[in-house]
PDB file of C-alpha atoms in Angstrom:
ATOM      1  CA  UNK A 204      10.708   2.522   7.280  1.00  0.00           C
ATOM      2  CA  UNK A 205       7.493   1.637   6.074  1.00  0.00           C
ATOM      3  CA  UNK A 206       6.273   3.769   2.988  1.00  0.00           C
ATOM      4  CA  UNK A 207       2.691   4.760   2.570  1.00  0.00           C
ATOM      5  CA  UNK A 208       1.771   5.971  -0.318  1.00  0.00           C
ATOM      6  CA  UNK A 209      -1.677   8.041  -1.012  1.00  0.00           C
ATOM      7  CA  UNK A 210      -3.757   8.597  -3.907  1.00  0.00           C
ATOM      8  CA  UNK A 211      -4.840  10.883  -5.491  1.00  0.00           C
ATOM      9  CA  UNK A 212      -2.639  13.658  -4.052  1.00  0.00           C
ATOM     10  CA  UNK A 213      -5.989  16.297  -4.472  1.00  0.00           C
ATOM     11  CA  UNK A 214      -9.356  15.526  -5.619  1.00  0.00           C
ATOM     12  CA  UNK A 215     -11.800  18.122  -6.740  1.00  0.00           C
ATOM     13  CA  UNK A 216     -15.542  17.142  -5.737  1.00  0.00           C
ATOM     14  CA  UNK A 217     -18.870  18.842  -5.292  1.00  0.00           C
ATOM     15  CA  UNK A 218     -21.080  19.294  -2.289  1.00  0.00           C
ATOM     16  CA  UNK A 219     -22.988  15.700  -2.134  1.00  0.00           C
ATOM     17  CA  UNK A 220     -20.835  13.706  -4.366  1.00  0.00           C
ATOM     18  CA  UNK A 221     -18.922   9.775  -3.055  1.00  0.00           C
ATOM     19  CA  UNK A 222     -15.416  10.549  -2.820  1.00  0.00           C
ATOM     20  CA  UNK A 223     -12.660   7.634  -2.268  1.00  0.00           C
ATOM     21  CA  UNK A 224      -9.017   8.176  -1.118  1.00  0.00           C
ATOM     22  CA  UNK A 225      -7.050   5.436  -1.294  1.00  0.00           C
ATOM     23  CA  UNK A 226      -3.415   4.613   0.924  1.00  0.00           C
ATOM     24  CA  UNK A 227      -1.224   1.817   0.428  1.00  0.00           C
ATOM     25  CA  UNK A 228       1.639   0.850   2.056  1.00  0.00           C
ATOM     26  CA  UNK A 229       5.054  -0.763   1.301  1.00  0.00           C
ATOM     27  CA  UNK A 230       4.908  -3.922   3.263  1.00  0.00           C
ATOM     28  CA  UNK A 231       1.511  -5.411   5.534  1.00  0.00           C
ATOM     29  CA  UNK A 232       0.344  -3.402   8.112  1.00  0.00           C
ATOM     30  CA  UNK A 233      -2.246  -5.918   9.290  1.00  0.00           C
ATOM     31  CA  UNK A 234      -5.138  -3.298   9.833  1.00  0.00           C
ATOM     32  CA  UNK A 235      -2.759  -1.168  12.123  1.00  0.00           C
ATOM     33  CA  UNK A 236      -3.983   2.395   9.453  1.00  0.00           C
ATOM     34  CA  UNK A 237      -5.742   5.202  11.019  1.00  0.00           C
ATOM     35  CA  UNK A 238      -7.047   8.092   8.699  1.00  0.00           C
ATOM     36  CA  UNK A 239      -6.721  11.960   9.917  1.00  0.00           C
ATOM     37  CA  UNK A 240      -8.551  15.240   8.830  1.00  0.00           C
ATOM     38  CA  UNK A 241      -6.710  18.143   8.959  1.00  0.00           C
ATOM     39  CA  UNK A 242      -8.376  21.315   8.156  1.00  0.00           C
ATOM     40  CA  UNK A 243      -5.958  24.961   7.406  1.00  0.00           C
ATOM     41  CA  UNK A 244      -4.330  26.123  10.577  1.00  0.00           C
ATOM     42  CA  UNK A 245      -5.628  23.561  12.808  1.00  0.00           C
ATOM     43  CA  UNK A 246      -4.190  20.204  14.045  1.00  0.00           C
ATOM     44  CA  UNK A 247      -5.092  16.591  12.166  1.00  0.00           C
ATOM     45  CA  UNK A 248      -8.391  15.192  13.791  1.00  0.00           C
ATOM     46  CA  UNK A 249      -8.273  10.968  13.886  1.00  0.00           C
ATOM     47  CA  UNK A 250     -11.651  10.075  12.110  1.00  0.00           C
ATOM     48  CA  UNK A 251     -11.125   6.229  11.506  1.00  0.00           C
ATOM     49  CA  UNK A 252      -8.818   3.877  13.351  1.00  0.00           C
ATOM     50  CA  UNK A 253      -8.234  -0.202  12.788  1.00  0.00           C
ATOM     51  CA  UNK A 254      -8.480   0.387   9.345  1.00  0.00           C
ATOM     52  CA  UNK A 255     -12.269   0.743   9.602  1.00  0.00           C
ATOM     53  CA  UNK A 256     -13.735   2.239  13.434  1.00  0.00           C
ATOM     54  CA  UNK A 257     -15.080   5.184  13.293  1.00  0.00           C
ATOM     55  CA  UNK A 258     -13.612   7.414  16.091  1.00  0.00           C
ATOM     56  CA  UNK A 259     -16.357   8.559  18.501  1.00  0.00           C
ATOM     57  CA  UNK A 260     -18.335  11.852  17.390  1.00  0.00           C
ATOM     58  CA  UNK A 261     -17.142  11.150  13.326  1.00  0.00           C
ATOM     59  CA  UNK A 262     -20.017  11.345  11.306  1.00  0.00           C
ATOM     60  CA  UNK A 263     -20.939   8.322   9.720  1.00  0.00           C
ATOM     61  CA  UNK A 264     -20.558   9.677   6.372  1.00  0.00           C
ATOM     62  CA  UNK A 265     -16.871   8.452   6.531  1.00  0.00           C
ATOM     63  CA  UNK A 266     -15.799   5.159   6.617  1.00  0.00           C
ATOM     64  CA  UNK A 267     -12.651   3.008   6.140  1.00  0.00           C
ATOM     65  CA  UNK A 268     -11.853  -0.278   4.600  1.00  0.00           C
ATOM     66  CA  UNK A 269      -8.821  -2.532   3.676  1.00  0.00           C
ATOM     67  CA  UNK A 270      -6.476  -4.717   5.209  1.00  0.00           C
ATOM     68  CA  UNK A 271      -3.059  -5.624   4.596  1.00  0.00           C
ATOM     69  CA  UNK A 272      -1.149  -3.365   1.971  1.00  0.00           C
ATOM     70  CA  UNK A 273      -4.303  -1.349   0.486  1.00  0.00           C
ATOM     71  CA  UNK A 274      -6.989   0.829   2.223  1.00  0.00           C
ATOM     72  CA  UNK A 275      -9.526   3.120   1.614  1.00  0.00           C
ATOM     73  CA  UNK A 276     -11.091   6.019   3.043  1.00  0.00           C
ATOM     74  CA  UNK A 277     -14.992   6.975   1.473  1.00  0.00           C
ATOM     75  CA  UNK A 278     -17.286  10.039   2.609  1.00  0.00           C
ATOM     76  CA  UNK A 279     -20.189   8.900   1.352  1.00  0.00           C
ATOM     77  CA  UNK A 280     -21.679  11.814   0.409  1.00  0.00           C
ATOM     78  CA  UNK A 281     -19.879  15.551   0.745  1.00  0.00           C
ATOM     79  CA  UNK A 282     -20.509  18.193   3.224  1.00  0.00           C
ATOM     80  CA  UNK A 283     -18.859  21.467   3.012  1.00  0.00           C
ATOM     81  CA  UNK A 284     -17.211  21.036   6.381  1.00  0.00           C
ATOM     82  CA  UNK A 285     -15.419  18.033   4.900  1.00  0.00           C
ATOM     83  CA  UNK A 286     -13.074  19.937   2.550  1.00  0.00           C
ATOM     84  CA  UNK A 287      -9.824  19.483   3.390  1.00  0.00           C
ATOM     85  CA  UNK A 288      -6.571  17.452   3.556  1.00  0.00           C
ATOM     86  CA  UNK A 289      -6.553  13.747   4.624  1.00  0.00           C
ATOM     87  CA  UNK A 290      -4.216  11.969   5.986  1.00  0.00           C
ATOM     88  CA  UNK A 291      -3.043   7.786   6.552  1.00  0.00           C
ATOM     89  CA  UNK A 292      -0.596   6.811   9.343  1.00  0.00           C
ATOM     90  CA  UNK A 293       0.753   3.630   9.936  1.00  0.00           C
ATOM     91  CA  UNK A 294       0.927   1.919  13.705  1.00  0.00           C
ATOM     92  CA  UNK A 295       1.969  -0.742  12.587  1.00  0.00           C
ATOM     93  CA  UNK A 296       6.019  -0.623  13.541  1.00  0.00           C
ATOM     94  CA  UNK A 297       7.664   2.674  14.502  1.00  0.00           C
ATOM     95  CA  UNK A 298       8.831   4.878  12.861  1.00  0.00           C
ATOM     96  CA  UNK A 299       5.336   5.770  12.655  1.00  0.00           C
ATOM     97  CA  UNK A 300       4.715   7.053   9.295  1.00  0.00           C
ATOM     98  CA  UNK A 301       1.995   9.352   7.240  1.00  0.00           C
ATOM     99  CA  UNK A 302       1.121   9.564   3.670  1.00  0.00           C
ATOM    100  CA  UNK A 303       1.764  12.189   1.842  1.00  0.00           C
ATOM    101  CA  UNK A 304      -1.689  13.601   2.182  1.00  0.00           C
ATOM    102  CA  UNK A 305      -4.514  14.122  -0.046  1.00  0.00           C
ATOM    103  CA  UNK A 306      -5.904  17.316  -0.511  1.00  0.00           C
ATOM    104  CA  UNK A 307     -10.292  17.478  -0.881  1.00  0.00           C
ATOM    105  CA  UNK A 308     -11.184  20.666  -2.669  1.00  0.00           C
ATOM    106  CA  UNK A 309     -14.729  22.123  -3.746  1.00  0.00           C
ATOM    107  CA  UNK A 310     -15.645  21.713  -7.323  1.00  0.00           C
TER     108      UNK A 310
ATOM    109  CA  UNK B  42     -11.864  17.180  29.217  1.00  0.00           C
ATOM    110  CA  UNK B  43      -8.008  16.293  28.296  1.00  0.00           C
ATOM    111  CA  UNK B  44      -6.019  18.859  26.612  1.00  0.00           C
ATOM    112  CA  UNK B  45      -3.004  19.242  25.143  1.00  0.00           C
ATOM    113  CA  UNK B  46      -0.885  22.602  24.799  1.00  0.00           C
ATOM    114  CA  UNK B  47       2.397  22.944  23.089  1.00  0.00           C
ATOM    115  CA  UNK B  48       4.568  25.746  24.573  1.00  0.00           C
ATOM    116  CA  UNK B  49       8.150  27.226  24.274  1.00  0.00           C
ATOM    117  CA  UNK B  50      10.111  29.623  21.866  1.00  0.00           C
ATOM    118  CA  UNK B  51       8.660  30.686  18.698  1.00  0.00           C
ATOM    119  CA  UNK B  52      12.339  31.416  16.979  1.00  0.00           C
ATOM    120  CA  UNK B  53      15.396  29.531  17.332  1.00  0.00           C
ATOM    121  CA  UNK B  54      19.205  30.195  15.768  1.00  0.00           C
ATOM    122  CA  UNK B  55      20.909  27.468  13.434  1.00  0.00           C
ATOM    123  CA  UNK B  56      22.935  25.148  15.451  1.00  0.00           C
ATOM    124  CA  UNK B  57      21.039  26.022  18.653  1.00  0.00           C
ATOM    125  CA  UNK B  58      18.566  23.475  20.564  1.00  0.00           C
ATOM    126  CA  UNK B  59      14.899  23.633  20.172  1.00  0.00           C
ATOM    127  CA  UNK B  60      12.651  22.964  23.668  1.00  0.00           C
ATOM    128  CA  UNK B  61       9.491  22.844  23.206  1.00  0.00           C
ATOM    129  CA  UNK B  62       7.236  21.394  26.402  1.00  0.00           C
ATOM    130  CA  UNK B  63       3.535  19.825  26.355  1.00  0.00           C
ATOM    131  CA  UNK B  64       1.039  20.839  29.293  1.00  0.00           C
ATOM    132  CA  UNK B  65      -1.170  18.056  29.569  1.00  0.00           C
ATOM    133  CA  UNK B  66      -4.632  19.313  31.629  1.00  0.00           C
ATOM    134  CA  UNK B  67      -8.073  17.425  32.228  1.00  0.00           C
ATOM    135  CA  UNK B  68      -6.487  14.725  33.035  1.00  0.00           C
ATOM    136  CA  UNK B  69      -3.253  12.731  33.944  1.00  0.00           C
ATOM    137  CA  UNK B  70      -0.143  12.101  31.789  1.00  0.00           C
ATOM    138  CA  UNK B  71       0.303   8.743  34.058  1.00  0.00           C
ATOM    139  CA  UNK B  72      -2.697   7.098  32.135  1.00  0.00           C
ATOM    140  CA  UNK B  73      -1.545   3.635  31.549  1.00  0.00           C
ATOM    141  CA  UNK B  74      -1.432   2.085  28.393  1.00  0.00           C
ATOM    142  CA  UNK B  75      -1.152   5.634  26.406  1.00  0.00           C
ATOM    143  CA  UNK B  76       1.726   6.933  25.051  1.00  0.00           C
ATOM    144  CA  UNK B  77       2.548  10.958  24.862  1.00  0.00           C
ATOM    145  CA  UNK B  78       4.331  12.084  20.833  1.00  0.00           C
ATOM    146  CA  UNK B  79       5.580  14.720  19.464  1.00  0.00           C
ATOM    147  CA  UNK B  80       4.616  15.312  15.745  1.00  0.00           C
ATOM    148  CA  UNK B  81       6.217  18.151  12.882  1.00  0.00           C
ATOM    149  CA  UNK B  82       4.701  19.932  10.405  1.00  0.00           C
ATOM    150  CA  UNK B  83       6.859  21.473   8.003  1.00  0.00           C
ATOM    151  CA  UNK B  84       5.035  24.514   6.269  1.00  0.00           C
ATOM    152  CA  UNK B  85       3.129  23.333   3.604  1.00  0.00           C
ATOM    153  CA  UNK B  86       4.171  19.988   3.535  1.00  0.00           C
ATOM    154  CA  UNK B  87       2.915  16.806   5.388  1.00  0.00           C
ATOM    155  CA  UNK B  88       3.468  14.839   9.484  1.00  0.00           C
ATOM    156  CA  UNK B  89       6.641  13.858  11.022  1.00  0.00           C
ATOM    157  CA  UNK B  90       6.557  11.362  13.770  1.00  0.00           C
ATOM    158  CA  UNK B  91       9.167  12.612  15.530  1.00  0.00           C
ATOM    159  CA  UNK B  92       9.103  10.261  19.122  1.00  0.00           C
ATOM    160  CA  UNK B  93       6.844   8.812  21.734  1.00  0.00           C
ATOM    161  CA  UNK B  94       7.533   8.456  25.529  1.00  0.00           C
ATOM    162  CA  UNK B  95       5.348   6.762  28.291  1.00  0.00           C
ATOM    163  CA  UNK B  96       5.023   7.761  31.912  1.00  0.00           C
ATOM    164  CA  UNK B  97       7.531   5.440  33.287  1.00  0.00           C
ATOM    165  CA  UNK B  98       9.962   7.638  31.084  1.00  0.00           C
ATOM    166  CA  UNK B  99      10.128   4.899  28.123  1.00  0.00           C
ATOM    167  CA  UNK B 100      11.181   5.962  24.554  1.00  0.00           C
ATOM    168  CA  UNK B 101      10.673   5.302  20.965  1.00  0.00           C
ATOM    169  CA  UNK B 102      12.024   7.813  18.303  1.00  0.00           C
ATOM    170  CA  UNK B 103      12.149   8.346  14.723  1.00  0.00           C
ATOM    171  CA  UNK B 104      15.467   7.025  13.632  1.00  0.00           C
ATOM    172  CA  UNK B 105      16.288  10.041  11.327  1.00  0.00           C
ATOM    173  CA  UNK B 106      16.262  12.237  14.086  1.00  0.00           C
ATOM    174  CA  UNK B 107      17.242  10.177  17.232  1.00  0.00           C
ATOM    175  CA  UNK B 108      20.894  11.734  17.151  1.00  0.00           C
ATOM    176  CA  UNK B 109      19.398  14.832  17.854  1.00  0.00           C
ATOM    177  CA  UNK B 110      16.264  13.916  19.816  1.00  0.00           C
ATOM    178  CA  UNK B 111      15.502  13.904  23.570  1.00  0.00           C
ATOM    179  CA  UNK B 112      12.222  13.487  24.992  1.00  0.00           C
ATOM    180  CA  UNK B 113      11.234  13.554  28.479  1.00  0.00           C
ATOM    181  CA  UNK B 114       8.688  13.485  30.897  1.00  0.00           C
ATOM    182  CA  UNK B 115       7.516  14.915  34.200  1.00  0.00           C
ATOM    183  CA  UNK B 116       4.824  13.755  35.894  1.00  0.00           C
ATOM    184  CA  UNK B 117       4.527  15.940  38.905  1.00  0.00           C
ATOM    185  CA  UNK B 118       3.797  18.591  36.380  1.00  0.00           C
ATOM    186  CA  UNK B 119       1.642  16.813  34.181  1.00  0.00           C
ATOM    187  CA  UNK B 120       3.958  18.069  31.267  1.00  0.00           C
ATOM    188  CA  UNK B 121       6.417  15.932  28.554  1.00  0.00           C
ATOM    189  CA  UNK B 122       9.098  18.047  26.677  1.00  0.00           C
ATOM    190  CA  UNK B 123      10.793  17.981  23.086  1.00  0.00           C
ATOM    191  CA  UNK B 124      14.608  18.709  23.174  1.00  0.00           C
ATOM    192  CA  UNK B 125      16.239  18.780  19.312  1.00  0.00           C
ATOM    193  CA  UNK B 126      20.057  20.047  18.808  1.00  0.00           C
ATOM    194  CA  UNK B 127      21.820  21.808  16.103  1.00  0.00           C
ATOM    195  CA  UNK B 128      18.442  23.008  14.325  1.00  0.00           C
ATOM    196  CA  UNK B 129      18.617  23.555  10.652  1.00  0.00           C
ATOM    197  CA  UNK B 130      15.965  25.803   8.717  1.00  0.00           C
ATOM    198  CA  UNK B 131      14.966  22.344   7.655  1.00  0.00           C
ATOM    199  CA  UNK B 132      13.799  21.746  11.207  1.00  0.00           C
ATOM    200  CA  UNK B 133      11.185  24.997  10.814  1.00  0.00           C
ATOM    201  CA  UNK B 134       7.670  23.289  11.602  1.00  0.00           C
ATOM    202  CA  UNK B 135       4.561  23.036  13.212  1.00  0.00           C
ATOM    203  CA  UNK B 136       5.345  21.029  16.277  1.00  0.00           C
ATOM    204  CA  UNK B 137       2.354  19.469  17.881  1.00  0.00           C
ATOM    205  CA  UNK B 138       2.267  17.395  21.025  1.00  0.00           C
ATOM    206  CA  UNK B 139      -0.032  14.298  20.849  1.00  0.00           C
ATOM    207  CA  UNK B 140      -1.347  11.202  22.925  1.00  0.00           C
ATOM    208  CA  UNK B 141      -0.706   8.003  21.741  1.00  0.00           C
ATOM    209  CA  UNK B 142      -4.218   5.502  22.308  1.00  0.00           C
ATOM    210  CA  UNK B 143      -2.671   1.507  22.552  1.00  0.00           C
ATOM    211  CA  UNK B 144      -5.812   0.792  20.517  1.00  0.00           C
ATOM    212  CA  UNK B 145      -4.384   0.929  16.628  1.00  0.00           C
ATOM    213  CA  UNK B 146      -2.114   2.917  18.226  1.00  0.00           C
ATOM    214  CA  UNK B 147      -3.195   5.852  16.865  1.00  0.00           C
ATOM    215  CA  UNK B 148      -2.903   9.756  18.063  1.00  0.00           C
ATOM    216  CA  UNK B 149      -6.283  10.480  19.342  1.00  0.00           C
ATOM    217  CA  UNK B 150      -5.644  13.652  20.538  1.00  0.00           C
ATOM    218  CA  UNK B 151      -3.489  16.544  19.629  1.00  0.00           C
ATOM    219  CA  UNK B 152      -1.876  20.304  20.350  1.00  0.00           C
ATOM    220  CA  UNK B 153      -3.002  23.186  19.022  1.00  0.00           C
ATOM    221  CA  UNK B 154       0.518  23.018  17.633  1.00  0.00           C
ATOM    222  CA  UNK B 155       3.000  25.782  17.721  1.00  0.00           C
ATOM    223  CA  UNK B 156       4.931  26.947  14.716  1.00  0.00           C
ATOM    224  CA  UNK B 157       8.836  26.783  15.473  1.00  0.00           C
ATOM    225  CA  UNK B 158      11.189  29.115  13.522  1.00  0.00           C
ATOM    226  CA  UNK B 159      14.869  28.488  13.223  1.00  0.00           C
ATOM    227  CA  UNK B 160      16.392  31.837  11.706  1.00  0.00           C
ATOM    228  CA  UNK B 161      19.417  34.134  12.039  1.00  0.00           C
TER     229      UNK B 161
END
């Protein structure tokens, strides 16, 4: 199975800070990582795709980079709907596989 | 629009099977090129891929549960289903239902989810 591997595990930031999670995995993925939002009691919400295309109706606050073994996930500047715990999944072979999650709390 | 709703018991006994079906609505589960998944959720703790099937009744699973794991499809109902033998308290999750886009192939959509006890 491919490992992925996310960092930092939680992240304390204030309303209007830059905020950067990073996910790498354990062998190439090509750009087959997609990012998720999942908020208490609800079900993850896919916010970038491809590594870096913003799902329809995502603000553009978030965005996605990297390519082969690293990527990143910004929010370019905090709202206090974005609190909450992030997710990577690889597509790239099944078993499909999710970090371990990264949990975005207020400051 | 398309939705997704997980439905089925709430509480299941050790060594029993777990069924757990997936009403899709809006829309139709013989979409080609999409894929329907389930997805777990242990309390707490992070996502499970746990298998994908297609409408032609194609199947990947997770190879740490495929002993265990059947998942079907019916297409006159618009519905896919979740079968798992001899539960554990270890299988106690949040099982959510999910489509499966060919682009990244990523799950674009998802089930409420439903929270899936397996207790004495």
């Amino acid at each position: 199975d491919i490992q992925m591997t996310q960092s930092p595990s939680s992240l304390s930031a204030s309303v209007g800070d830059k905020v950067t999670i990073t996910c790498r995995a354990s062998q190439s993925l090509t750009n087959y990582l997609n990012w998720y939002q999942q908020k208490p009691g609800k079900a993850p919400n896919l916010l970038i795709y491809a590594a870096s295309t913003l799902q329809s109706g995502v603000p553009s606050r978030f965005s996605g980079s990297g390519s082969g073994t690293d990527f990143t996930l910004t929010i370019s500047s905090l709202q206090p709907e974005d609190f909450a715990t992030y997710y990577c999944q690889q597509s790239y072979r099944t078993p499909y596989t999710f970090g371990q999650g990264t949990n975005l709390e207020i400051k | 629009q398309l939705q997704l709703q997980e439905s089925g018991p709430g509480l299941v006994k050790p060594s029993e099977t777990l069924s757990l079906t997936c009403t899709v609505s809006g829309g139709s589960i013989s979409t080609s090129n999409y894929y329907w998944a389930w997805i777990r959720q242990p309390p707490g703790k992070g996502l499970e891929w746990i298998g994908s099937i297609y409408y032609s009744g194609s199947t990947y699973y997770n190879p740490s549960l495929k002993s265990r794991v059947t998942i079907s499809v019916d297409t006159s109902n618009n519905q896919f289903s979740l079968k798992l033998t001899s539960v554990t308290a270890a299988d106690t999750a949040v099982y959510y239902c999910a489509r499966l886009g060919p682009t990244s192939w990523n799950f674009d959509l998802w089930g409420r989810g439903t929270l899936v006890t397996v207790s004495s």
